[in-house]
Tab-separated table of C-alpha atoms in Angstrom:
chain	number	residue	atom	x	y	z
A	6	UNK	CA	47.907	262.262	108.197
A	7	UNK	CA	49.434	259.193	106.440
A	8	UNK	CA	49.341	256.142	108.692
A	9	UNK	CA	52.154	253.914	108.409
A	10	UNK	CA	51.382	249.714	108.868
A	11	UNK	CA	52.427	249.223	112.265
A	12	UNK	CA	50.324	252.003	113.246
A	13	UNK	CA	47.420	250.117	110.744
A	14	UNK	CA	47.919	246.845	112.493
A	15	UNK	CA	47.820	248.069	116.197
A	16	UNK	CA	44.880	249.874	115.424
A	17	UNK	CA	43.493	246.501	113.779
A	18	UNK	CA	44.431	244.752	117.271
A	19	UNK	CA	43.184	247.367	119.499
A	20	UNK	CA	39.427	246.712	117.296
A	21	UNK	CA	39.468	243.248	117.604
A	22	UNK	CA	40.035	243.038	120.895
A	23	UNK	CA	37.488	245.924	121.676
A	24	UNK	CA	35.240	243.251	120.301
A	25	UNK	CA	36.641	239.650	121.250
A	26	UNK	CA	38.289	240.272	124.981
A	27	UNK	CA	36.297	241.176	128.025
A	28	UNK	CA	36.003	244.740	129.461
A	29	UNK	CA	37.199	244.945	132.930
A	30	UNK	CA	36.029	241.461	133.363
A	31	UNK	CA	32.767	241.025	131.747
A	32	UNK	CA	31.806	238.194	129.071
A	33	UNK	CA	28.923	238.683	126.561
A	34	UNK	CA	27.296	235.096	125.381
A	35	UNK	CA	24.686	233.947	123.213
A	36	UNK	CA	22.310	233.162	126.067
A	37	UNK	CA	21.210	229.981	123.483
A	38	UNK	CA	24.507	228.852	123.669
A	39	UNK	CA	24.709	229.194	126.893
A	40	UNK	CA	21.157	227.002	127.707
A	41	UNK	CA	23.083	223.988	125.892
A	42	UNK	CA	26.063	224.084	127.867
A	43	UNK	CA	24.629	224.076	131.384
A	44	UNK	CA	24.840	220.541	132.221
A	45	UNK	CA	21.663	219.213	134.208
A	46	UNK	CA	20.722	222.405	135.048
A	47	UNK	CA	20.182	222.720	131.141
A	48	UNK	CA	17.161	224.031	130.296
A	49	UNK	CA	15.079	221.146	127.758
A	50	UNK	CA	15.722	221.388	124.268
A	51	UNK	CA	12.618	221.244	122.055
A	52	UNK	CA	13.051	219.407	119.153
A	53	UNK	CA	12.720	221.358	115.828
A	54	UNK	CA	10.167	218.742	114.351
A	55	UNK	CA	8.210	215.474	116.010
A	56	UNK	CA	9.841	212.171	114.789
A	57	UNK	CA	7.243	211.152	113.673
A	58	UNK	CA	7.053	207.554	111.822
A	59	UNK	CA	5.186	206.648	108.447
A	60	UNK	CA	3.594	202.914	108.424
A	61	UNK	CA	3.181	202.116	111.749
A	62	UNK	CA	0.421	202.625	114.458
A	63	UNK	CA	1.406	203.399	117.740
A	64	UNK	CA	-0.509	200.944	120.476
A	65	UNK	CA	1.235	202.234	123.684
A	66	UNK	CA	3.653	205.053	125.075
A	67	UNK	CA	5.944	205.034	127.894
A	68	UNK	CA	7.525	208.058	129.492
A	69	UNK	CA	9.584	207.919	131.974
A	70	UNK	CA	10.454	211.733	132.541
A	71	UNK	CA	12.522	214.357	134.618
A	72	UNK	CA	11.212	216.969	136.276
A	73	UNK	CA	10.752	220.320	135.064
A	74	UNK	CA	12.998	223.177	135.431
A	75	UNK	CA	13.304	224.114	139.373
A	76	UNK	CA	14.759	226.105	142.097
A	77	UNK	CA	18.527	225.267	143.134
A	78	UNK	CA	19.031	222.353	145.893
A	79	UNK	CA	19.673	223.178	149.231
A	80	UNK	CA	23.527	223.216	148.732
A	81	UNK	CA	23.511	225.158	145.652
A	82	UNK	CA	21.051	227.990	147.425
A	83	UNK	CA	23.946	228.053	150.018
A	84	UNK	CA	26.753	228.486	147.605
A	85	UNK	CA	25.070	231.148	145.343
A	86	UNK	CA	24.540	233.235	148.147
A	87	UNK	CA	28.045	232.557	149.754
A	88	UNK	CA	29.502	233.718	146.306
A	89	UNK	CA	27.304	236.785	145.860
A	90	UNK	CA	28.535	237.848	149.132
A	91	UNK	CA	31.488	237.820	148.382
A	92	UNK	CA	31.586	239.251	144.971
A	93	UNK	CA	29.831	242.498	147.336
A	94	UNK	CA	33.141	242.993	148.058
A	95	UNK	CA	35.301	243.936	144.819
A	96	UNK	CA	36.122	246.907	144.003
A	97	UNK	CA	35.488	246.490	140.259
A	98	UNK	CA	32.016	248.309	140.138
A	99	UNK	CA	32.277	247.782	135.769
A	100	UNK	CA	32.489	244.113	135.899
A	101	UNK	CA	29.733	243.795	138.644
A	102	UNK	CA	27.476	246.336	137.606
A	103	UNK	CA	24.282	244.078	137.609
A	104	UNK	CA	24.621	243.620	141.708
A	105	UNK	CA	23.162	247.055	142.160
A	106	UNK	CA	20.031	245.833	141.773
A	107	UNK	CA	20.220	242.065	141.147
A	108	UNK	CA	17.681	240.356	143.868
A	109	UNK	CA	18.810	237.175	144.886
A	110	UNK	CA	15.580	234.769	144.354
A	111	UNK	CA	16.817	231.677	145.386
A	112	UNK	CA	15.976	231.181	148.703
A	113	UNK	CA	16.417	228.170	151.680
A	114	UNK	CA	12.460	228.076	151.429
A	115	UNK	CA	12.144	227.790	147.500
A	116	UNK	CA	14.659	225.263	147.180
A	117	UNK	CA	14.399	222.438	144.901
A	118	UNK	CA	10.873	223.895	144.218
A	119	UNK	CA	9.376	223.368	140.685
A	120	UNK	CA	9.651	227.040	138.662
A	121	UNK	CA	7.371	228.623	136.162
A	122	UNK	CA	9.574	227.360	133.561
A	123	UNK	CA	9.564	223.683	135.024
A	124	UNK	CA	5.806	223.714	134.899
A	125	UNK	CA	5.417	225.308	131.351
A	126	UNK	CA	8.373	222.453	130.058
A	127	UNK	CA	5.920	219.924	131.177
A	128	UNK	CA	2.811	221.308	129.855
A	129	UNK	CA	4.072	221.672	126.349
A	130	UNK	CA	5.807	218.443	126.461
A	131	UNK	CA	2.203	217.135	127.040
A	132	UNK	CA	0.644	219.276	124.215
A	133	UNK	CA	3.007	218.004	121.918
A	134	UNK	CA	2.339	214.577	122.892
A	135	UNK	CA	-1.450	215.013	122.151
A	136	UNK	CA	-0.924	216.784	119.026
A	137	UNK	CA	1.220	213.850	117.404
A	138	UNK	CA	-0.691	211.267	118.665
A	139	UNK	CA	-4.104	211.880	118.774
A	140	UNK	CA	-5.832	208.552	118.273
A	141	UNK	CA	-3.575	207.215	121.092
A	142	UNK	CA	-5.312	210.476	123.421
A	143	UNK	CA	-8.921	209.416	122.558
A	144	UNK	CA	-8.178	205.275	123.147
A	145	UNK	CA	-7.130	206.152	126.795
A	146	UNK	CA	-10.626	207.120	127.771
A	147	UNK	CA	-13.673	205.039	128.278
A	148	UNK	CA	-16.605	207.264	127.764
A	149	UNK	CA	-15.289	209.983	130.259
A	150	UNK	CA	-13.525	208.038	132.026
A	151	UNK	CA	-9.362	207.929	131.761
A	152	UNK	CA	-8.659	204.053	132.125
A	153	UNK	CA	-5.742	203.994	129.878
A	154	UNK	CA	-3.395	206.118	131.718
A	155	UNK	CA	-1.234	204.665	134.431
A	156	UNK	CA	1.024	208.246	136.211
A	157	UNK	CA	3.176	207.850	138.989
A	158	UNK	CA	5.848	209.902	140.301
A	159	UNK	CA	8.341	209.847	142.983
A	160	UNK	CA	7.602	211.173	147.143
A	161	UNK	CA	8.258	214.705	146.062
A	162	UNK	CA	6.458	217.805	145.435
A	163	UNK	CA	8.358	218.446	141.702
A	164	UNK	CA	7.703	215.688	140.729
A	165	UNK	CA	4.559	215.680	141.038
A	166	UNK	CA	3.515	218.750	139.923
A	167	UNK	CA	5.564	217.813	137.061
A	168	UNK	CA	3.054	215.128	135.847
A	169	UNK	CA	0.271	217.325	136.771
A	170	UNK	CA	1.599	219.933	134.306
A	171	UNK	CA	2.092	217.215	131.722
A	172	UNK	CA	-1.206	215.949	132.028
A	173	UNK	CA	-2.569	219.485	131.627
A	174	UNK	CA	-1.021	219.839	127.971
A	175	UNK	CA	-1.508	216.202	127.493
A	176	UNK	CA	-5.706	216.614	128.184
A	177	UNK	CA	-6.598	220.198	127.181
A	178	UNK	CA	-9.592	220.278	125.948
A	179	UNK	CA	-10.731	216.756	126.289
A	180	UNK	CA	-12.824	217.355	128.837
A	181	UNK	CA	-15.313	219.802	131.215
A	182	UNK	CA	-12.898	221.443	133.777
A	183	UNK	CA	-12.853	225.176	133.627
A	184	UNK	CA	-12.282	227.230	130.258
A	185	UNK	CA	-9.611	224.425	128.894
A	186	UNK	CA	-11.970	221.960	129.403
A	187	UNK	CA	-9.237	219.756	131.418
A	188	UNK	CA	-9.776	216.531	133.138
A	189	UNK	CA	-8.020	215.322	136.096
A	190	UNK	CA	-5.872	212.229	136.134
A	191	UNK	CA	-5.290	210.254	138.815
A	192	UNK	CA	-1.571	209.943	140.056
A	193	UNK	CA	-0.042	207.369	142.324
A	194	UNK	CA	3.043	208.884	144.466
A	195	UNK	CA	5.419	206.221	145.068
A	196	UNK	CA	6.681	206.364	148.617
A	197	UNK	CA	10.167	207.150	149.065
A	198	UNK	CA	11.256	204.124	151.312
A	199	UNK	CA	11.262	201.436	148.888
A	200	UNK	CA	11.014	202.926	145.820
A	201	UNK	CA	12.330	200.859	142.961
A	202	UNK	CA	11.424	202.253	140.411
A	203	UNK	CA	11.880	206.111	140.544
A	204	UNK	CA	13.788	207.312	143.309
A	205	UNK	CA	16.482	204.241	142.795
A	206	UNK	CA	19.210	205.351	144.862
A	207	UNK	CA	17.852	206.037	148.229
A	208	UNK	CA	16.966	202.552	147.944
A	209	UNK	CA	20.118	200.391	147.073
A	210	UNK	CA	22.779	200.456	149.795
A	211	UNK	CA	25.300	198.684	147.422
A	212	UNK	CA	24.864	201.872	145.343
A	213	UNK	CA	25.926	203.730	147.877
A	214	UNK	CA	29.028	201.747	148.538
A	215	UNK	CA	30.065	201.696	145.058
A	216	UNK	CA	29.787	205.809	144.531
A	217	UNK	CA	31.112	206.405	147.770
A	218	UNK	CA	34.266	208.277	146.091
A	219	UNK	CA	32.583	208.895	142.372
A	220	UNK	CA	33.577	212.547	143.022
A	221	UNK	CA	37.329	211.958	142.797
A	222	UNK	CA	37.907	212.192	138.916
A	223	UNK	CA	35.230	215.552	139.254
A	224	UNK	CA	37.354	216.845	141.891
A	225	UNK	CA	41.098	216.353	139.801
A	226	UNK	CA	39.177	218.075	136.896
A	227	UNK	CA	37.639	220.776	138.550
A	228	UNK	CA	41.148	221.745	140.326
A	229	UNK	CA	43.287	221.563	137.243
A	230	UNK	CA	40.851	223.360	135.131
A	231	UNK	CA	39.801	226.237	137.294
A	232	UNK	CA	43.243	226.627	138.517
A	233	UNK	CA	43.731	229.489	136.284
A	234	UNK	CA	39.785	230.540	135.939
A	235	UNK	CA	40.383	231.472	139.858
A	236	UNK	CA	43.252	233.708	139.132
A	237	UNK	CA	42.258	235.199	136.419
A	238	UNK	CA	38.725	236.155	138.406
A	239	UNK	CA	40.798	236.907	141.250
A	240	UNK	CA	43.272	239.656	139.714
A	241	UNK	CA	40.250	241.207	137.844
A	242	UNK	CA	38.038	241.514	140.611
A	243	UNK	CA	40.542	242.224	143.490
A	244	UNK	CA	39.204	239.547	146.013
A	245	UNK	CA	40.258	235.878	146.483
A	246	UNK	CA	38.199	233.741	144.242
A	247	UNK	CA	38.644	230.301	144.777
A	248	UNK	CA	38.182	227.248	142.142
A	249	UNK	CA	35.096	226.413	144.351
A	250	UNK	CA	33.888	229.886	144.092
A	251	UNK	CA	34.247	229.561	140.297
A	252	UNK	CA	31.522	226.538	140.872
A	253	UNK	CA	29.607	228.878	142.518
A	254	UNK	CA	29.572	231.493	139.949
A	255	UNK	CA	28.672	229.061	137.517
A	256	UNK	CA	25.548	227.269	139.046
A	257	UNK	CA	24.353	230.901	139.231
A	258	UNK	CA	25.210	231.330	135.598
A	259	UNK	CA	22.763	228.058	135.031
A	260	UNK	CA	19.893	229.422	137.360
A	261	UNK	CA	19.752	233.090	136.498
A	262	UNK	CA	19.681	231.695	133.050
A	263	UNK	CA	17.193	229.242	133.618
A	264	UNK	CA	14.969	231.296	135.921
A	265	UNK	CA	15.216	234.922	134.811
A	266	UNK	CA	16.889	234.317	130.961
A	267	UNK	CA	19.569	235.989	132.154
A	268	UNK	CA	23.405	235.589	130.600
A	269	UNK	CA	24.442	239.098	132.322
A	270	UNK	CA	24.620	237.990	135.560
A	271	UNK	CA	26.670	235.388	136.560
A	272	UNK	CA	27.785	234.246	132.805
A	273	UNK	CA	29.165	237.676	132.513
A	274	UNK	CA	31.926	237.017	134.785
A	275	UNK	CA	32.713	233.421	132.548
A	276	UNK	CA	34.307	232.570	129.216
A	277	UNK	CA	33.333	230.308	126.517
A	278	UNK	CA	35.647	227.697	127.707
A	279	UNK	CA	35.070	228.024	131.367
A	280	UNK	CA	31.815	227.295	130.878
A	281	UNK	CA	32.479	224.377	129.084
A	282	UNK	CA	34.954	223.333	131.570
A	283	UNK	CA	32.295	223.700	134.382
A	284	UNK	CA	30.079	221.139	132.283
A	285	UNK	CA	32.319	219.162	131.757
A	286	UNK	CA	33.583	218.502	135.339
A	287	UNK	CA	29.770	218.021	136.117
A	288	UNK	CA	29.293	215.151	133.344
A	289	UNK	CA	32.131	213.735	135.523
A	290	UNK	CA	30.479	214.427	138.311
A	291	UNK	CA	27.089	212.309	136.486
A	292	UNK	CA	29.084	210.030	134.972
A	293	UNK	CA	30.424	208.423	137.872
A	294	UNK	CA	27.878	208.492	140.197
A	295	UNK	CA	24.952	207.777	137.995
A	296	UNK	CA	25.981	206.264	134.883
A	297	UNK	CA	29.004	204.094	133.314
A	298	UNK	CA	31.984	205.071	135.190
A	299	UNK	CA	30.665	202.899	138.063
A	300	UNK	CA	29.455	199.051	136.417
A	301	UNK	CA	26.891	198.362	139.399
A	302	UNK	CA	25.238	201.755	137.354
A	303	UNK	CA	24.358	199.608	135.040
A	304	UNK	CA	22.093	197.015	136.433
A	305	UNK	CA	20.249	199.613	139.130
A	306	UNK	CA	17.465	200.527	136.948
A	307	UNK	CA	16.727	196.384	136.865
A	308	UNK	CA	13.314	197.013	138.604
A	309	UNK	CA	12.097	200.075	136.327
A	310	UNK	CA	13.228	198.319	133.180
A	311	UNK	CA	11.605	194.934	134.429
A	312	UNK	CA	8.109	197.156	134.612
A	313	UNK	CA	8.753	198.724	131.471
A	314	UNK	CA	8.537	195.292	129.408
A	315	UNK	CA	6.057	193.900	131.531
A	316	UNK	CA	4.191	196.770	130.863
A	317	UNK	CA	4.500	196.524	126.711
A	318	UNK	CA	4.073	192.398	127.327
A	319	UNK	CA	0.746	192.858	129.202
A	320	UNK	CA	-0.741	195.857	127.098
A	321	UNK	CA	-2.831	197.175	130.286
A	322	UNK	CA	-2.297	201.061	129.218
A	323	UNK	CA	-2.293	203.215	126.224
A	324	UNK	CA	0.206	205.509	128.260
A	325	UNK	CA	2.287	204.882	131.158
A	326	UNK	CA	3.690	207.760	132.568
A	327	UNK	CA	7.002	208.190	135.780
A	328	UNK	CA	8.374	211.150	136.744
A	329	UNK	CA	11.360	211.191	138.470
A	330	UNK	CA	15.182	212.902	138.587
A	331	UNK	CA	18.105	213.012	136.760
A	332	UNK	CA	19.453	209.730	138.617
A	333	UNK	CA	16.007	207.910	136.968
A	334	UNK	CA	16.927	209.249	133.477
A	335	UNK	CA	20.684	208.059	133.665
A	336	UNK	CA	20.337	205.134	135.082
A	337	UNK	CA	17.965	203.889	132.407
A	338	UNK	CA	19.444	205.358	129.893
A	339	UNK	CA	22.646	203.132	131.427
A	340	UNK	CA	20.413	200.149	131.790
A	341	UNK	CA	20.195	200.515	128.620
A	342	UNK	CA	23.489	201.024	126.779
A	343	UNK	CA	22.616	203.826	124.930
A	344	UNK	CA	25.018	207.430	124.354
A	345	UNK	CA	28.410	204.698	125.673
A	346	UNK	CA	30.054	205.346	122.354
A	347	UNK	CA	32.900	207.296	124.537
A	348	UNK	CA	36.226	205.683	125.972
A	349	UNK	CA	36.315	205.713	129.845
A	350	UNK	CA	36.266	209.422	130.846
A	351	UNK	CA	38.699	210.885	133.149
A	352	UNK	CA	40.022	213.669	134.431
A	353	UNK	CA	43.048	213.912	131.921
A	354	UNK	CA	41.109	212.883	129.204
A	355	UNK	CA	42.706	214.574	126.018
A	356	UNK	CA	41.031	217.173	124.664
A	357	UNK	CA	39.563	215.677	121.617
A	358	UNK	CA	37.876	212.737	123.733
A	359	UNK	CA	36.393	215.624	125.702
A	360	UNK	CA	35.201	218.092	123.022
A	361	UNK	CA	33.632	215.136	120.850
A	362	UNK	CA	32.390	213.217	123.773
A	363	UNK	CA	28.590	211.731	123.391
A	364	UNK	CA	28.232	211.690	127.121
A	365	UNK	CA	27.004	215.385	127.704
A	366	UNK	CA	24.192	215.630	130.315
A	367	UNK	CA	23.083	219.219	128.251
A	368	UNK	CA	21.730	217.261	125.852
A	369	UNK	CA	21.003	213.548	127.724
A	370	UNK	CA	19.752	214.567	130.778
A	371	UNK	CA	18.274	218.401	131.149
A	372	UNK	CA	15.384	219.478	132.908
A	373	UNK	CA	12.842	217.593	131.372
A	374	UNK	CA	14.474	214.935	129.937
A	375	UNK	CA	12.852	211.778	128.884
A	376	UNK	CA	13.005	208.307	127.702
A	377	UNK	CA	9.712	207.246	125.600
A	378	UNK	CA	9.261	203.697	124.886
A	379	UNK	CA	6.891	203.035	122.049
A	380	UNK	CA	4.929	199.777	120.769
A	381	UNK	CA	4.408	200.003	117.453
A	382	UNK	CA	2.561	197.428	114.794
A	383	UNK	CA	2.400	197.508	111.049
A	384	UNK	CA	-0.281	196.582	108.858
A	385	UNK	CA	0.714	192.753	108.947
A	386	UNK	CA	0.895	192.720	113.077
A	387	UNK	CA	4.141	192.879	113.238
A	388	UNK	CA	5.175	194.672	116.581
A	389	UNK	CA	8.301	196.597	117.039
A	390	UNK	CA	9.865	199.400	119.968
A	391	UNK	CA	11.355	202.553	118.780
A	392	UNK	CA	13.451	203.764	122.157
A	393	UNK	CA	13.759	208.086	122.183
A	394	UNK	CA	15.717	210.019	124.415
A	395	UNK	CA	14.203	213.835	124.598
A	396	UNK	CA	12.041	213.276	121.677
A	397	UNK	CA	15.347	211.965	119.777
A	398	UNK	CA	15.194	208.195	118.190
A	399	UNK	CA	17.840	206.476	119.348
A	400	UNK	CA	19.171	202.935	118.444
A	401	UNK	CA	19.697	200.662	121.358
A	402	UNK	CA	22.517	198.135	121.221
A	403	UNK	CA	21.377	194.273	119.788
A	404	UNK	CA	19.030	196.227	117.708
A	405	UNK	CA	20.726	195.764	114.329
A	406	UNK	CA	21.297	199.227	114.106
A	407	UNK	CA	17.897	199.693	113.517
A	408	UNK	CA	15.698	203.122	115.432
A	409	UNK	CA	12.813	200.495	114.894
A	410	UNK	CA	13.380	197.486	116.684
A	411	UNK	CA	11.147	193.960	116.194
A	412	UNK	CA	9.793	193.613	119.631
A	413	UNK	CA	10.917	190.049	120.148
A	414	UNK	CA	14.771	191.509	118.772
A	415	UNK	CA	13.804	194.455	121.639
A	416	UNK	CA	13.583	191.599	124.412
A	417	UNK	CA	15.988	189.486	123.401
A	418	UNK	CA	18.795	192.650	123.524
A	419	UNK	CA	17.656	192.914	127.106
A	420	UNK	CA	17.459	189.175	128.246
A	421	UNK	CA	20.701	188.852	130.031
A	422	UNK	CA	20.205	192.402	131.853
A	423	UNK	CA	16.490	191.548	132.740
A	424	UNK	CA	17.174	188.513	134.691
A	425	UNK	CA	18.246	190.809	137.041
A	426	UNK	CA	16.956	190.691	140.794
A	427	UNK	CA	16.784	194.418	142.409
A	428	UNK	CA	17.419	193.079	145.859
A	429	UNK	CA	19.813	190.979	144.835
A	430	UNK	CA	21.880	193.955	143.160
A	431	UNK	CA	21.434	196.497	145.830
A	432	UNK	CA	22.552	194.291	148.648
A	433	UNK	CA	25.653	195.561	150.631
């Protein structure tokens, strides 16, 4: 049978779709695309290679670090099990196939618990620490003692367990505990009334004031965007899906990828660019409440940054260790003035702004995410700080545009912003 080219060409279409479209609703993703697009719920990135640094000696480390990969809050528990209930009710048996036997993990009772995955982020984190810097491992300890470690971490149970996992890589086989010869660290909990340093916004009631409506541009976004997500979701599956439920759906696209590796879940039901819509709307979301969409953002992390110098000024630890949330990560990061290349973001931003922004919390503020402050000296005495977010160098502003900053040229970028008085800031 000779086939003419229209019938060539609709066969050509009928292939390519076959292979670019969803069937009867269902999306099939890279999952490691998917793990960089998942906003804070992003699961931490490993660098491919340490940065490490030729010519210098490295006399103290700061971390100040999120916690490990966890258990959805309270309200997104809620919301994944509103949605799954009512996806129970479509019809559309193809599209849903995985809720025959998908078992809902996230429970009211493991909320905002640290998971496997949390603990094992921390844990390597600390091995690679102790691998690239092993002369500053063996300076910390004073015959068997560990004087040269100061750990702290906010009033909650993630956060703490976070360090401890950290300090497990970190230590492993430096001392006598058990088969990997661990050691255990002491670790100060900072309570949570008062808490400058970690848990900075339960603690600054001119905070709260000022981000009292830093949902608003979110909200715009997340109705314009998902508009058509909902109906779309809505036709194929035959019940109403609203542009909240399409929230839903995604938060249990991040969890079932970050606690099971699965993309066949809840991703199945999303496209490429409603995912990236539902990050984006969250960076929004971040970016208003936590970081430069609001100015008082900027001066919140005052106290922390105040005990970071003090700390490299005073020398009284090889490694200073916090571990906190995403709020302690962005704010600094704010204090800072690093990753503000962007123009204000905004709900209508045009596309361009939004696909090339450098404000992204999948890559600036994951599970895990860190800020590391290094002292470094050369062979004349010189000392210098070399600022890296997630294990990336990064060059803070008054630097020179330099990753390796003269300490005195460090200080002297941050004079104005350290005057600062916390009080004084977080009064109403």
């Amino acid at each position: 049978m000779q086939l003419t080219f229209p019938t060539l060409a609709l066969a050509a279409l009928v292939c390519w779709q076959s292979l670019i479209l969803p069937t009867h609703g269902q999306y099939h993703h890279d999952i490691n695309w998917v793990k960089r697009h998942l906003g804070s719920k992003s699961p931490y990135p490993v660098p491919e290679k340490p940065a490490t640094l030729e010519g210098y000696t490295l006399e103290q480390l700061q971390l100040v670090v999120r916690h490990g990969s966890r258990y959805p809050s309270d309200g997104d528990t809620e919301d994944i099990a509103t949605i799954l209930e009512k996806l129970q009710e479509s019809k559309n048996k193809t599209a849903l196939a995985w809720l025959e036997d998908y078992e809902n993990d996230f429970t009211q009772e493991r909320s905002g618990a640290l998971n496997t995955q949390g603990q094992l982020e921390q844990y390597l984190h600390g091995r690679r620490v102790s691998e690239q810097y092993p002369d500053l491992i063996d300076s910390i300890f004073n015959l068997d003692i560990p004087l040269g470690i100061k750990s702290a971490s906010s009033e909650s149970e993630r956060t703490s367990q976070s360090a401890t996992a950290f300090h497990m890589g970190l230590f492993e086989g430096q001392g006598d505990l058990g088969k990997a010869k661990q050691v255990a660290i002491p670790l100060f909990m900072y309570p949570r009334e008062g808490d400058k340093l970690i848990a900075i916004d339960d603690n600054c009631p001119a905070w709260d004031v000022a981000t009292e409506n830093s949902g608003a541009e979110s909200d715009l976004y997340q109705e314009k965007s998902h508009k058509a997500t909902a109906q779309r979701l809505t036709a194929d599956l035959g019940i109403d899906i609203t542009v909240s439920d399409v929230e839903y759906i995604y938060a249990g696209c991040c969890f079932d990828i970050s606690h099971q590796e699965r993309e066949d879940t809840f991703c199945s039901l999303l496209s490429e660019q409603d995912i990236l819509e539902s990050e984006y709307r969250e960076d929004l979301s971040y970016y208003y409440k936590y970081s430069y969409g609001t100015s008082l953002n900027e001066q919140v992390a005052c106290a922390l940054a105040q005990d970071i110098v003090k700390h490299i000024e005073e020398k009284d630890a090889q490694l200073v260790l916090k571990v906190g949330h995403t709020q302690t990560i962005l704010f600094l990061q704010t204090f800072l003035g690093v990753h503000h290349e962007d123009p204000v973001l905004y709900a209508n931003s045009t596309q361009s702004v939004i696909d090339n922004r450098v404000f992204r919390t999948s890559n600036i503020a994951t599970m895990a995410s860190n800020v590391a402050f290094e002292l470094l000296s050369n062979e004349k005495g010189e000392q210098f700080v070399r600022v890296l977010v997630s294990e990336i160098p990064v060059v803070l502003p008054g630097c020179d545009g330099k990753e390796v900053c003269p300490l005195e040229t460090f200080k002297k970028a941050l004079t104005s912003k350290l005057s600062c008085n916390f009080d004084e800031v977080c009064a109403k």
